[in-house]
Short mmCIF file of C-alpha atoms in Angstrom, two decimals:
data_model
loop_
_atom_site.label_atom_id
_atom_site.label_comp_id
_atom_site.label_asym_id
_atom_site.label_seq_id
_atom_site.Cartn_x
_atom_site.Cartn_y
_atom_site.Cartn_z
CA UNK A 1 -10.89 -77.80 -228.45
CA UNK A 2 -9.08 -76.10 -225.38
CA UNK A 3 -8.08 -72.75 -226.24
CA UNK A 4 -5.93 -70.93 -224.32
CA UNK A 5 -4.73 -73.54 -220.87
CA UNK A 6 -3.39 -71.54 -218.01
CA UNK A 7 -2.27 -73.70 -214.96
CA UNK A 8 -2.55 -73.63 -211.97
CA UNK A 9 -5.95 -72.62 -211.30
CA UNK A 10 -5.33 -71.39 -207.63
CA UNK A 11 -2.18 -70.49 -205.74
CA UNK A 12 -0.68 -68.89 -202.28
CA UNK A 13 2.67 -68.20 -202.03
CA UNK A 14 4.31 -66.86 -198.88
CA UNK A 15 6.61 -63.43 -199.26
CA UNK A 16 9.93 -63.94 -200.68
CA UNK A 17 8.38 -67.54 -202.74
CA UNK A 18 9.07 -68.13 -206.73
CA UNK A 19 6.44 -69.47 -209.05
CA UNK A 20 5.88 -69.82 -212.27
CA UNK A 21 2.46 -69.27 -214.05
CA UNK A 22 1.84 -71.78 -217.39
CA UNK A 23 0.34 -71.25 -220.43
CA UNK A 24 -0.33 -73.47 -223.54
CA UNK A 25 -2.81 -72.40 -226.62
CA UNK A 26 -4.11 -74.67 -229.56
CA UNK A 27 -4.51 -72.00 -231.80
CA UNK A 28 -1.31 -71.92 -233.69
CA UNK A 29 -1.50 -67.38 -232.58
CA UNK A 30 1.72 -65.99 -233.23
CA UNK A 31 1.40 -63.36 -230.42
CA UNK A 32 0.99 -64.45 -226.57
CA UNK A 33 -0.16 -62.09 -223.75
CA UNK A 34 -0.04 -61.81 -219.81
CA UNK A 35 -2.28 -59.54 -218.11
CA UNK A 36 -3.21 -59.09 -214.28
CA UNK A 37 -6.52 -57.92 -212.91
CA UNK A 38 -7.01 -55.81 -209.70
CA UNK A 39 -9.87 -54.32 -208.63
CA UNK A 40 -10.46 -50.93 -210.16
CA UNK A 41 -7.77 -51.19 -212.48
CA UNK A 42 -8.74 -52.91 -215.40
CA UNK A 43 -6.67 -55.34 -216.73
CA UNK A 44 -3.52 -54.41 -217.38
CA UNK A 45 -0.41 -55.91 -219.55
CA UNK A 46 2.05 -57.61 -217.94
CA UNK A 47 4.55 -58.81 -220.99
CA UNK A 48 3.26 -60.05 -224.57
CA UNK A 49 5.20 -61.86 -227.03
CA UNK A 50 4.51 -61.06 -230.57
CA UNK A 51 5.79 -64.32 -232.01
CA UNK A 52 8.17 -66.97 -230.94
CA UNK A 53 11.36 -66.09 -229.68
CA UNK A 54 10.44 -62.41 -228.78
CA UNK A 55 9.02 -60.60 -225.64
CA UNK A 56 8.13 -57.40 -224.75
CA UNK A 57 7.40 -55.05 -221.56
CA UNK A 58 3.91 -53.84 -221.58
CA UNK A 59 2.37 -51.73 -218.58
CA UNK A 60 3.45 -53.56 -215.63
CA UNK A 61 6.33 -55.63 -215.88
CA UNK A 62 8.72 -54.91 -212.52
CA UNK A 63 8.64 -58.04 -210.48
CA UNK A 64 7.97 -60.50 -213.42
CA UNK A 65 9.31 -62.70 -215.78
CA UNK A 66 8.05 -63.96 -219.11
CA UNK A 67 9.98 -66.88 -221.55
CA UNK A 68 8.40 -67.92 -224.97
CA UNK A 69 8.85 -71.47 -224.84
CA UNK A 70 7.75 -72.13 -228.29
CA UNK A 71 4.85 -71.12 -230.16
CA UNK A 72 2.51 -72.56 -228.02
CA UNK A 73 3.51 -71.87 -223.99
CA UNK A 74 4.33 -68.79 -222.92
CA UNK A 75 5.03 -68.79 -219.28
CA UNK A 76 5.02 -66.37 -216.77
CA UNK A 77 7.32 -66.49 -213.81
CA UNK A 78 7.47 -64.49 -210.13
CA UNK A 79 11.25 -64.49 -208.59
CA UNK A 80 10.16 -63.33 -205.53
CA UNK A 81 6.58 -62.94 -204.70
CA UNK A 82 5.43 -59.68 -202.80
CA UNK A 83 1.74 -59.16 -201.23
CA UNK A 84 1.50 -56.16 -204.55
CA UNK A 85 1.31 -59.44 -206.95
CA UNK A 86 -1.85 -60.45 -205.18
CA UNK A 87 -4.17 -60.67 -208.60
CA UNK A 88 -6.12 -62.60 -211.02
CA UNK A 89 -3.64 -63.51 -213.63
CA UNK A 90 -4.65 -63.76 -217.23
CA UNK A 91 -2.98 -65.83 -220.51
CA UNK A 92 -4.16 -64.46 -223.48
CA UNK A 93 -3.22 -65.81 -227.50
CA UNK A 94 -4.32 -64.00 -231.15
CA UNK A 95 -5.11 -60.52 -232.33
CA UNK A 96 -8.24 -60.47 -230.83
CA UNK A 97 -7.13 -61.86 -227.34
CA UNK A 98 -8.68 -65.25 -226.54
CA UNK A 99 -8.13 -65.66 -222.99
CA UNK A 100 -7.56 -68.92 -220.70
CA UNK A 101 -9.55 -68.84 -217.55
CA UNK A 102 -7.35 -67.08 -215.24
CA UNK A 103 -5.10 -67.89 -212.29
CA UNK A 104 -6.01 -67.06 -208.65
CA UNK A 105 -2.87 -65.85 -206.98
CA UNK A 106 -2.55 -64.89 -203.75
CA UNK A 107 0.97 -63.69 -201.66
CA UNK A 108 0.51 -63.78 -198.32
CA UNK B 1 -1.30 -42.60 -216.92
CA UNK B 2 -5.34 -44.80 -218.36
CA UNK B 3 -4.37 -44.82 -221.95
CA UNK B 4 -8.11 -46.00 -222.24
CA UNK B 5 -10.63 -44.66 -219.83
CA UNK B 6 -14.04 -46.40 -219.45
CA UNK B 7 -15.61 -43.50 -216.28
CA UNK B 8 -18.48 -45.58 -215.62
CA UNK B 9 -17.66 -48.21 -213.26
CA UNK B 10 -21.75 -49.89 -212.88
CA UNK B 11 -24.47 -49.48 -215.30
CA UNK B 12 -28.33 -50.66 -214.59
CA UNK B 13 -30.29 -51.20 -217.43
CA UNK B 14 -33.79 -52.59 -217.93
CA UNK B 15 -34.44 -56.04 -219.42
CA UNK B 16 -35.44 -54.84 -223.13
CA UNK B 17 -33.98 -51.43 -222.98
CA UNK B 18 -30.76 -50.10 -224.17
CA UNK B 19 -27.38 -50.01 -222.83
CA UNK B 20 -24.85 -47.92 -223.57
CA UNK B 21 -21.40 -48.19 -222.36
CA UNK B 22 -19.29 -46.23 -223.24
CA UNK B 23 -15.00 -45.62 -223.44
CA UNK B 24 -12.86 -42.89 -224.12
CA UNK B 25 -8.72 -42.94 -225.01
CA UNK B 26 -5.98 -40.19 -225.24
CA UNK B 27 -3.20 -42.12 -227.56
CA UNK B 28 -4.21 -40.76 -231.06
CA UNK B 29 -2.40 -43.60 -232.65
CA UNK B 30 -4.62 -46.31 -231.38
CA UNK B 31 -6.53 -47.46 -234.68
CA UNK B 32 -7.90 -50.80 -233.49
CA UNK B 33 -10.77 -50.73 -230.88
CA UNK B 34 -12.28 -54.06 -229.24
CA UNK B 35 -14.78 -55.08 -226.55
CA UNK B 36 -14.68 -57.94 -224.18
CA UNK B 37 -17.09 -59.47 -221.99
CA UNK B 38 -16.28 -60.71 -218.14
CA UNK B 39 -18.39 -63.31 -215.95
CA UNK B 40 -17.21 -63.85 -212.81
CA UNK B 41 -14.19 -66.64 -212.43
CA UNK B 42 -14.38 -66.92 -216.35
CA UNK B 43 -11.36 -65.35 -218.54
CA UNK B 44 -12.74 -62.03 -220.50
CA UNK B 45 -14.25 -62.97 -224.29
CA UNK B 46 -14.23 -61.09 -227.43
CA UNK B 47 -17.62 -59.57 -228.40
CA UNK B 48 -17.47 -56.88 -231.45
CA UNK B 49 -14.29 -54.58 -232.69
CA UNK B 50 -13.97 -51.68 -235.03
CA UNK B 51 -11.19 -50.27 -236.87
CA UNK B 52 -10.78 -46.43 -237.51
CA UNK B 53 -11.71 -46.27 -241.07
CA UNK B 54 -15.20 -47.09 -239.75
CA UNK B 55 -17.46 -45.41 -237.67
CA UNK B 56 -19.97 -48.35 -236.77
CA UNK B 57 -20.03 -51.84 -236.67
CA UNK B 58 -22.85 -53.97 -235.73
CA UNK B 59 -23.17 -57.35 -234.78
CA UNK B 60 -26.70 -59.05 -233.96
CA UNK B 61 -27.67 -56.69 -231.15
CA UNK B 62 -24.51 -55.37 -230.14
CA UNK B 63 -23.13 -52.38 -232.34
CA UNK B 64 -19.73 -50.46 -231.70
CA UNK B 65 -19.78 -46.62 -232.69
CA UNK B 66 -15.93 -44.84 -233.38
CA UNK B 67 -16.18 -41.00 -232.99
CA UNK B 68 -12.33 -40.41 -233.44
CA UNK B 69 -12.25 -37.09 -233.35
CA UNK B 70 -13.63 -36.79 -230.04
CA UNK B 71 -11.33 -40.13 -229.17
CA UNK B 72 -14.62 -42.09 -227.58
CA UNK B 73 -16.70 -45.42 -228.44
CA UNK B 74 -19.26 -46.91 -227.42
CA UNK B 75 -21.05 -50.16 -227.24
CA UNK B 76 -24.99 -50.38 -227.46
CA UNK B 77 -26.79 -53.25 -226.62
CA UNK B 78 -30.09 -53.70 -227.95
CA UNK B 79 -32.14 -54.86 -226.29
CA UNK B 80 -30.38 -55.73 -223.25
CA UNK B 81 -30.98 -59.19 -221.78
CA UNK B 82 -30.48 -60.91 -218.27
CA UNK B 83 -27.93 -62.53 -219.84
CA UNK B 84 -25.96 -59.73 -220.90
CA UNK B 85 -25.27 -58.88 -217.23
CA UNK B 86 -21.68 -59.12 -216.98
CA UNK B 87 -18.22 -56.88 -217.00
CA UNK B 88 -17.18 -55.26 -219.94
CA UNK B 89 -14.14 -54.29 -221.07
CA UNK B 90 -12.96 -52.10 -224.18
CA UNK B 91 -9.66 -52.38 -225.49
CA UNK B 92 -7.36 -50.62 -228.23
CA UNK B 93 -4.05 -51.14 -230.09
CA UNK B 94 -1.96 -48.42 -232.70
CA UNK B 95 -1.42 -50.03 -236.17
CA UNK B 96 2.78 -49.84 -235.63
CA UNK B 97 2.23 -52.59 -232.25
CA UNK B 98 -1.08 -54.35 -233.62
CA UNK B 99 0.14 -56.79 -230.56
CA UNK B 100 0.23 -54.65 -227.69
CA UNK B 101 -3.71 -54.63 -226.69
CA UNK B 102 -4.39 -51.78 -224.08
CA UNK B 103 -7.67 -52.43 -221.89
CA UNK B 104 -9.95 -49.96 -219.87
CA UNK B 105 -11.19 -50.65 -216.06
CA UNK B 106 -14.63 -52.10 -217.14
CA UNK B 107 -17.69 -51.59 -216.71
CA UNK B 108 -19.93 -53.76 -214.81
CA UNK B 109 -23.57 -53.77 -216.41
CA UNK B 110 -26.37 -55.23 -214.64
CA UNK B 111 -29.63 -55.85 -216.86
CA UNK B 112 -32.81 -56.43 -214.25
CA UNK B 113 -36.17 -58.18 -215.02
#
């Protein structure tokens, strides 16, 4: 029973690099999330997708990307990675939020 | 602008004592109020919620209090355990974006022997 799957685990990027951030749940959740978390800040909301085929803008969106896939990946993309998108990315699926285990991201 | 507000950054509690952490929002349209719990390199997990027709909700020894006139909750943990140590997180959504969960900074408890 996995969950919420968020892959990679770890990754650098240099300046100016793309990437994009994967995430699969088993749940069969209509809404998907995408949060970051910095230091001090909480976590915040990137983009969430209420069902398939629809996105939204939460706190923080400038500088990302989001596509819902289908109901089960929602993926998260970076077109141009700046040191500011340095964080601890979290996947999230459901009303109550059950999150995957994070991605390590660091822009150097 | 911290839709949700939790001021306490650390709290240090005695094994078998209580802890109270506690959150405060400003959106008067959040109905929907949830906590999460944070280990280090693990993703945050759901602990207890409470929705705005009620002003309590308890679960084993963790119970949720709603005062929404003075727009704050709490969560009390009774009695606080080793095990509890951990970051937590309180979260809130309005009933016309159920999907749009907004969290607070945490609050990093640390329950000592």
């Amino acid at each position: 029973n996995a969950g919420v799957t968020q892959t990679p685990k770890f990754q650098v990027l240099k300046t100016g690099q793309s990437m994009t951030l994967q995430c699969a749940q088993d749940m069969n959740h209509n809404s998907m999330y995408w949060y970051r978390q910095d230091p001090g800040m909480g976590l915040r909301l990137i983009y969430y997708s209420a069902s398939e085929g629809t996105t939204d803008k939460g706190e923080v969106p400038n500088g990302y990307n989001v596509s819902r896939l289908n109901k089960r990946e929602f993926s998260l993309r970076l077109e141009s990675a700046a040191p500011s998108q340095t964080s601890v990315y979290f996947c999230a699926s459901g009303y109550e939020a059950f999150f995957g285990q994070g991605t390590r991201l660091t822009v150097v | 602008d911290q839709q949700v507000k939790q001021n306490s950054p650390s709290l240090s509690v005695q094994e078998g004592r209580i802890s109270i952490l506690n959150c405060d929002y400003t959106n008067s349209m959040f109905d929907y109020f949830l906590w999460y719990k944070k280990y280090p390199a693990e993703g945050p997990t759901f602990l207890i919620s409470i929705s705005s027709i009620k002003d309590k909700n308890e679960d084993g020894r963790f119970t949720v209090f709603l005062n929404k006139s003075a727009k704050h909750l709490s969560l009390h943990i009774v009695p606080s355990q080793p095990g509890d140590s951990a970051v937590y997180f309180c979260a809130a959504s309005a009933a016309y974006n159920t999907d749009k969960l907004i969290f607070g900074t945490g609050t990093r408890l640390q329950v000592f022997p």
